mmCIF file of C-alpha atoms in Angstrom:
data_model
loop_
_atom_site.group_PDB
_atom_site.id
_atom_site.type_symbol
_atom_site.label_atom_id
_atom_site.label_comp_id
_atom_site.label_asym_id
_atom_site.label_seq_id
_atom_site.Cartn_x
_atom_site.Cartn_y
_atom_site.Cartn_z
ATOM 1 C CA MET A 1 -83.750 -25.086 3.530
ATOM 2 C CA THR A 2 -86.272 -22.222 3.320
ATOM 3 C CA GLN A 3 -86.305 -20.507 -0.054
ATOM 4 C CA PRO A 4 -86.348 -16.690 -0.011
ATOM 5 C CA THR A 5 -89.422 -14.928 -1.340
ATOM 6 C CA THR A 6 -90.438 -11.323 -1.674
ATOM 7 C CA ASN A 7 -93.915 -12.035 -3.056
ATOM 8 C CA ALA A 8 -96.171 -9.846 -0.899
ATOM 9 C CA ALA A 9 -99.256 -11.600 -2.246
ATOM 10 C CA ARG A 10 -98.148 -14.653 -0.293
ATOM 11 C CA ALA A 11 -98.571 -12.693 2.939
ATOM 12 C CA THR A 12 -101.982 -12.794 4.583
ATOM 13 C CA GLY A 13 -103.271 -9.899 6.627
ATOM 14 C CA LEU A 14 -104.348 -10.946 10.120
ATOM 15 C CA LEU A 15 -106.521 -8.283 11.741
ATOM 16 C CA LEU A 16 -107.249 -8.608 15.457
ATOM 17 C CA ALA A 17 -110.677 -7.007 15.906
ATOM 18 C CA ALA A 18 -112.256 -8.871 18.813
ATOM 19 C CA GLY A 19 -111.878 -6.328 21.620
ATOM 20 C CA GLY A 20 -114.886 -5.299 23.665
ATOM 21 C CA GLY A 21 -113.750 -1.743 24.433
ATOM 22 C CA ARG A 22 -113.918 -2.113 28.203
ATOM 23 C CA ARG A 23 -112.508 1.365 28.793
ATOM 24 C CA LEU A 24 -114.897 2.737 26.185
ATOM 25 C CA GLY A 25 -117.988 1.709 28.098
ATOM 26 C CA GLY A 26 -118.190 -1.687 26.457
ATOM 27 C CA ARG A 27 -118.348 -0.453 22.864
ATOM 28 C CA PRO A 28 -116.697 -3.033 20.583
ATOM 29 C CA LYS A 29 -113.731 -1.398 18.864
ATOM 30 C CA ALA A 30 -114.549 -2.921 15.493
ATOM 31 C CA LEU A 31 -117.786 -0.915 15.392
ATOM 32 C CA LEU A 32 -116.445 2.487 16.443
ATOM 33 C CA PRO A 33 -117.421 5.033 13.758
ATOM 34 C CA HIS A 34 -114.584 6.253 11.546
ATOM 35 C CA ARG A 35 -115.192 8.301 8.423
ATOM 36 C CA GLY A 36 -118.830 7.280 8.516
ATOM 37 C CA ARG A 37 -118.184 3.543 8.628
ATOM 38 C CA PRO A 38 -117.191 0.922 11.249
ATOM 39 C CA LEU A 39 -113.509 1.144 12.192
ATOM 40 C CA VAL A 40 -112.903 -2.471 11.140
ATOM 41 C CA GLU A 41 -113.528 -1.543 7.503
ATOM 42 C CA ASN A 42 -110.702 1.004 7.603
ATOM 43 C CA ALA A 43 -108.301 -1.581 9.024
ATOM 44 C CA VAL A 44 -109.188 -4.110 6.316
ATOM 45 C CA ARG A 45 -108.760 -1.502 3.587
ATOM 46 C CA VAL A 46 -105.315 -0.552 4.906
ATOM 47 C CA LEU A 47 -104.140 -4.163 4.814
ATOM 48 C CA ARG A 48 -105.389 -4.647 1.276
ATOM 49 C CA GLU A 49 -103.931 -1.387 -0.025
ATOM 50 C CA GLY A 50 -100.654 -2.234 1.693
ATOM 51 C CA GLY A 51 -100.345 -5.436 -0.341
ATOM 52 C CA CYS A 52 -101.877 -8.299 1.649
ATOM 53 C CA GLY A 53 -103.335 -10.889 -0.701
ATOM 54 C CA THR A 54 -106.012 -12.097 1.727
ATOM 55 C CA VAL A 55 -107.283 -10.674 5.000
ATOM 56 C CA TYR A 56 -108.321 -12.782 7.988
ATOM 57 C CA VAL A 57 -110.364 -10.907 10.598
ATOM 58 C CA VAL A 58 -110.683 -12.241 14.135
ATOM 59 C CA LEU A 59 -114.000 -11.210 15.692
ATOM 60 C CA GLY A 60 -115.158 -11.536 19.283
ATOM 61 C CA ALA A 61 -117.240 -8.909 21.073
ATOM 62 C CA ALA A 62 -120.561 -8.367 19.265
ATOM 63 C CA ALA A 63 -119.355 -10.602 16.430
ATOM 64 C CA GLU A 64 -122.799 -11.005 14.892
ATOM 65 C CA GLU A 65 -123.393 -7.251 14.946
ATOM 66 C CA VAL A 66 -120.030 -6.657 13.311
ATOM 67 C CA ARG A 67 -120.895 -9.141 10.577
ATOM 68 C CA ALA A 68 -124.238 -7.416 10.026
ATOM 69 C CA ARG A 69 -123.033 -3.801 10.028
ATOM 70 C CA ALA A 70 -119.554 -3.924 8.500
ATOM 71 C CA ASP A 71 -118.719 -4.684 4.885
ATOM 72 C CA LEU A 72 -116.171 -7.465 5.205
ATOM 73 C CA ALA A 73 -116.746 -9.027 1.808
ATOM 74 C CA GLY A 74 -113.807 -11.130 0.672
ATOM 75 C CA CYS A 75 -112.380 -11.480 4.177
ATOM 76 C CA VAL A 76 -112.010 -14.738 6.059
ATOM 77 C CA LEU A 77 -113.872 -14.224 9.348
ATOM 78 C CA ILE A 78 -112.721 -16.091 12.443
ATOM 79 C CA ASP A 79 -114.864 -16.149 15.584
ATOM 80 C CA ASN A 80 -112.930 -16.148 18.848
ATOM 81 C CA PRO A 81 -115.237 -17.328 21.655
ATOM 82 C CA ASP A 82 -112.458 -16.628 24.170
ATOM 83 C CA TRP A 83 -111.973 -12.975 23.159
ATOM 84 C CA SER A 84 -112.532 -11.748 26.734
ATOM 85 C CA GLU A 85 -109.282 -13.489 27.773
ATOM 86 C CA GLY A 86 -107.317 -10.866 25.838
ATOM 87 C CA MET A 87 -105.434 -10.308 22.616
ATOM 88 C CA GLY A 88 -103.439 -13.511 22.989
ATOM 89 C CA SER A 89 -106.528 -15.645 22.401
ATOM 90 C CA SER A 90 -107.309 -13.752 19.181
ATOM 91 C CA LEU A 91 -103.753 -14.119 17.923
ATOM 92 C CA ARG A 92 -103.909 -17.859 18.642
ATOM 93 C CA ALA A 93 -107.252 -18.199 16.852
ATOM 94 C CA GLY A 94 -105.976 -16.353 13.803
ATOM 95 C CA LEU A 95 -102.668 -18.182 13.497
ATOM 96 C CA GLU A 96 -104.341 -21.549 14.047
ATOM 97 C CA ALA A 97 -106.826 -20.788 11.267
ATOM 98 C CA LEU A 98 -104.000 -19.761 8.944
ATOM 99 C CA GLY A 99 -102.048 -22.888 9.796
ATOM 100 C CA LYS A 100 -105.065 -25.096 9.127
ATOM 101 C CA ALA A 101 -105.718 -23.415 5.780
ATOM 102 C CA ALA A 102 -102.085 -23.869 4.766
ATOM 103 C CA THR A 103 -102.148 -27.547 5.700
ATOM 104 C CA GLU A 104 -105.395 -28.197 3.847
ATOM 105 C CA GLY A 105 -104.099 -26.329 0.806
ATOM 106 C CA GLY A 106 -101.080 -28.594 0.696
ATOM 107 C CA ARG A 107 -103.218 -31.735 0.972
ATOM 108 C CA GLU A 108 -105.346 -30.592 -1.947
ATOM 109 C CA GLY A 109 -102.307 -30.300 -4.176
ATOM 110 C CA GLY A 110 -101.686 -26.596 -3.685
ATOM 111 C CA ASP A 111 -98.470 -25.033 -2.495
ATOM 112 C CA GLY A 112 -99.513 -24.531 1.112
ATOM 113 C CA GLY A 113 -100.953 -21.015 0.880
ATOM 114 C CA ALA A 114 -99.643 -18.019 2.813
ATOM 115 C CA ARG A 115 -95.973 -17.824 3.688
ATOM 116 C CA ALA A 116 -96.379 -15.077 6.275
ATOM 117 C CA ALA A 117 -98.964 -13.302 8.422
ATOM 118 C CA LEU A 118 -98.985 -9.514 8.694
ATOM 119 C CA VAL A 119 -100.649 -8.821 12.048
ATOM 120 C CA SER A 120 -102.391 -5.521 12.740
ATOM 121 C CA LEU A 121 -104.790 -4.158 15.353
ATOM 122 C CA VAL A 122 -108.211 -2.712 14.593
ATOM 123 C CA ASP A 123 -107.779 0.260 16.941
ATOM 124 C CA GLN A 124 -104.723 1.857 15.314
ATOM 125 C CA PRO A 125 -106.160 4.042 12.518
ATOM 126 C CA GLY A 126 -102.998 6.149 12.416
ATOM 127 C CA ILE A 127 -101.168 3.257 10.761
ATOM 128 C CA GLY A 128 -101.835 3.257 7.039
ATOM 129 C CA ALA A 129 -101.030 1.294 3.911
ATOM 130 C CA GLU A 130 -97.496 2.671 3.552
ATOM 131 C CA ALA A 131 -96.426 1.168 6.886
ATOM 132 C CA VAL A 132 -98.011 -2.161 5.915
ATOM 133 C CA ALA A 133 -96.169 -2.153 2.592
ATOM 134 C CA ARG A 134 -92.839 -1.416 4.254
ATOM 135 C CA VAL A 135 -93.168 -4.278 6.721
ATOM 136 C CA LEU A 136 -94.335 -6.650 3.980
ATOM 137 C CA ALA A 137 -91.188 -5.808 2.044
ATOM 138 C CA ALA A 138 -89.145 -7.299 4.899
ATOM 139 C CA HIS A 139 -90.632 -10.744 4.151
ATOM 140 C CA ARG A 140 -87.815 -12.969 2.965
ATOM 141 C CA SER A 141 -88.546 -16.540 4.039
ATOM 142 C CA GLY A 142 -90.692 -18.849 6.130
ATOM 143 C CA ASP A 143 -88.897 -17.840 9.306
ATOM 144 C CA SER A 144 -89.050 -14.084 8.678
ATOM 145 C CA LEU A 145 -89.721 -11.915 11.709
ATOM 146 C CA ALA A 146 -90.255 -8.192 11.156
ATOM 147 C CA ALA A 147 -92.001 -5.277 12.804
ATOM 148 C CA ALA A 148 -92.676 -1.617 12.235
ATOM 149 C CA SER A 149 -90.722 0.706 14.481
ATOM 150 C CA TYR A 150 -91.437 4.274 15.503
ATOM 151 C CA ASP A 151 -88.341 6.290 16.368
ATOM 152 C CA GLY A 152 -86.670 2.961 17.068
ATOM 153 C CA LYS A 153 -89.447 1.551 19.264
ATOM 154 C CA ARG A 154 -91.105 -1.650 18.054
ATOM 155 C CA GLY A 155 -94.810 -1.534 17.243
ATOM 156 C CA HIS A 156 -97.387 -2.776 14.719
ATOM 157 C CA PRO A 157 -97.826 -4.134 12.171
ATOM 158 C CA VAL A 158 -95.737 -7.245 12.781
ATOM 159 C CA LEU A 159 -94.856 -9.927 10.231
ATOM 160 C CA PHE A 160 -94.495 -13.593 11.176
ATOM 161 C CA GLY A 161 -93.157 -16.149 8.724
ATOM 162 C CA ALA A 162 -95.240 -19.341 8.597
ATOM 163 C CA GLU A 163 -92.524 -21.441 10.243
ATOM 164 C CA ARG A 164 -92.988 -19.378 13.412
ATOM 165 C CA TRP A 165 -96.785 -19.517 13.702
ATOM 166 C CA ALA A 166 -97.069 -22.577 15.938
ATOM 167 C CA ASP A 167 -94.518 -21.336 18.468
ATOM 168 C CA ILE A 168 -96.020 -17.846 18.554
ATOM 169 C CA ALA A 169 -99.536 -19.234 19.077
ATOM 170 C CA ALA A 170 -98.286 -21.450 21.893
ATOM 171 C CA SER A 171 -96.771 -18.465 23.701
ATOM 172 C CA ALA A 172 -99.667 -16.021 23.217
ATOM 173 C CA THR A 173 -101.558 -15.440 26.459
ATOM 174 C CA GLY A 174 -103.659 -12.708 28.034
ATOM 175 C CA ASP A 175 -103.306 -9.209 26.615
ATOM 176 C CA ARG A 176 -99.629 -9.649 25.840
ATOM 177 C CA GLY A 177 -100.197 -11.222 22.442
ATOM 178 C CA ALA A 178 -96.819 -12.086 20.927
ATOM 179 C CA ARG A 179 -94.763 -9.907 23.289
ATOM 180 C CA ALA A 180 -93.124 -12.811 25.110
ATOM 181 C CA TYR A 181 -92.109 -14.455 21.840
ATOM 182 C CA LEU A 182 -90.832 -11.203 20.376
ATOM 183 C CA LYS A 183 -88.806 -10.455 23.492
ATOM 184 C CA ALA A 184 -87.237 -13.908 23.364
ATOM 185 C CA HIS A 185 -86.352 -13.470 19.683
ATOM 186 C CA GLU A 186 -85.537 -9.772 19.742
ATOM 187 C CA ALA A 187 -82.196 -10.189 17.986
ATOM 188 C CA GLU A 188 -83.948 -11.831 15.018
ATOM 189 C CA ILE A 189 -86.489 -9.058 14.403
ATOM 190 C CA ALA A 190 -86.011 -6.864 11.340
ATOM 191 C CA LEU A 191 -87.172 -3.438 12.463
ATOM 192 C CA VAL A 192 -88.683 -1.297 9.730
ATOM 193 C CA GLU A 193 -88.863 2.407 10.548
ATOM 194 C CA CYS A 194 -92.344 3.801 9.871
ATOM 195 C CA GLY A 195 -92.400 6.872 12.083
ATOM 196 C CA ASP A 196 -92.337 9.165 9.048
ATOM 197 C CA VAL A 197 -95.533 7.690 7.567
ATOM 198 C CA ALA A 198 -97.626 6.467 10.505
ATOM 199 C CA GLU A 199 -98.662 7.143 14.097
ATOM 200 C CA PRO A 200 -99.024 4.084 16.371
ATOM 201 C CA TYR A 201 -101.621 5.429 18.809
ATOM 202 C CA ASP A 202 -104.420 3.185 20.138
ATOM 203 C CA ILE A 203 -108.097 4.003 20.588
ATOM 204 C CA ASP A 204 -108.440 2.878 24.208
ATOM 205 C CA THR A 205 -110.247 5.625 26.119
ATOM 206 C CA GLU A 206 -113.008 8.191 25.657
ATOM 207 C CA ALA A 207 -110.321 10.848 25.153
ATOM 208 C CA ASP A 208 -108.838 8.839 22.289
ATOM 209 C CA LEU A 209 -112.114 8.974 20.358
ATOM 210 C CA ARG A 210 -111.283 12.480 19.205
ATOM 211 C CA ARG A 211 -108.733 10.907 16.871
ATOM 212 C CA LEU A 212 -111.537 9.251 14.916
ATOM 213 C CA GLN A 213 -113.207 11.326 12.233
#
């Protein structure tokens, strides 16, 4: 039987930052300028300030340039060679890496590592640390399933207990990410209202760039 836990440090941040910015003229989203630095740095900072003990970053488009230009010290960097297939491939790569680390930690005499993954997207700078902290607080057990909501509509970040990682990875395809899994398990999702502290807009088009400072 899964033992409850509310230890946020046992939750790992999983940042999906592999997108190539097709509708932005092929500019990788991780490298978009925000407050004088690459956007990926802001997303990592938010996860850390929100309470994630470790941050995994999935890279894809211009991965080597991202590594060279962004300060990602202390992060676990995952290269997704299939990033052009869509968000689903990045989610799979991240969850598989987390699962492998947990398994290896157990073999080495540890306690298996992270108990949950807090998934966020690099192109949502309107979502800050407060929203991350609220969703992390919904972590109760290995089969926890929680998501931020905005006026009742589900959005990011999303928290997946470790017992769900394999099934979520298996269902993640194309640009849908975990949508199919979440739809199938909708009744099990703990929705955490974050509309008073965050805005869930995406940076997808040239017009959206005005939201970056």
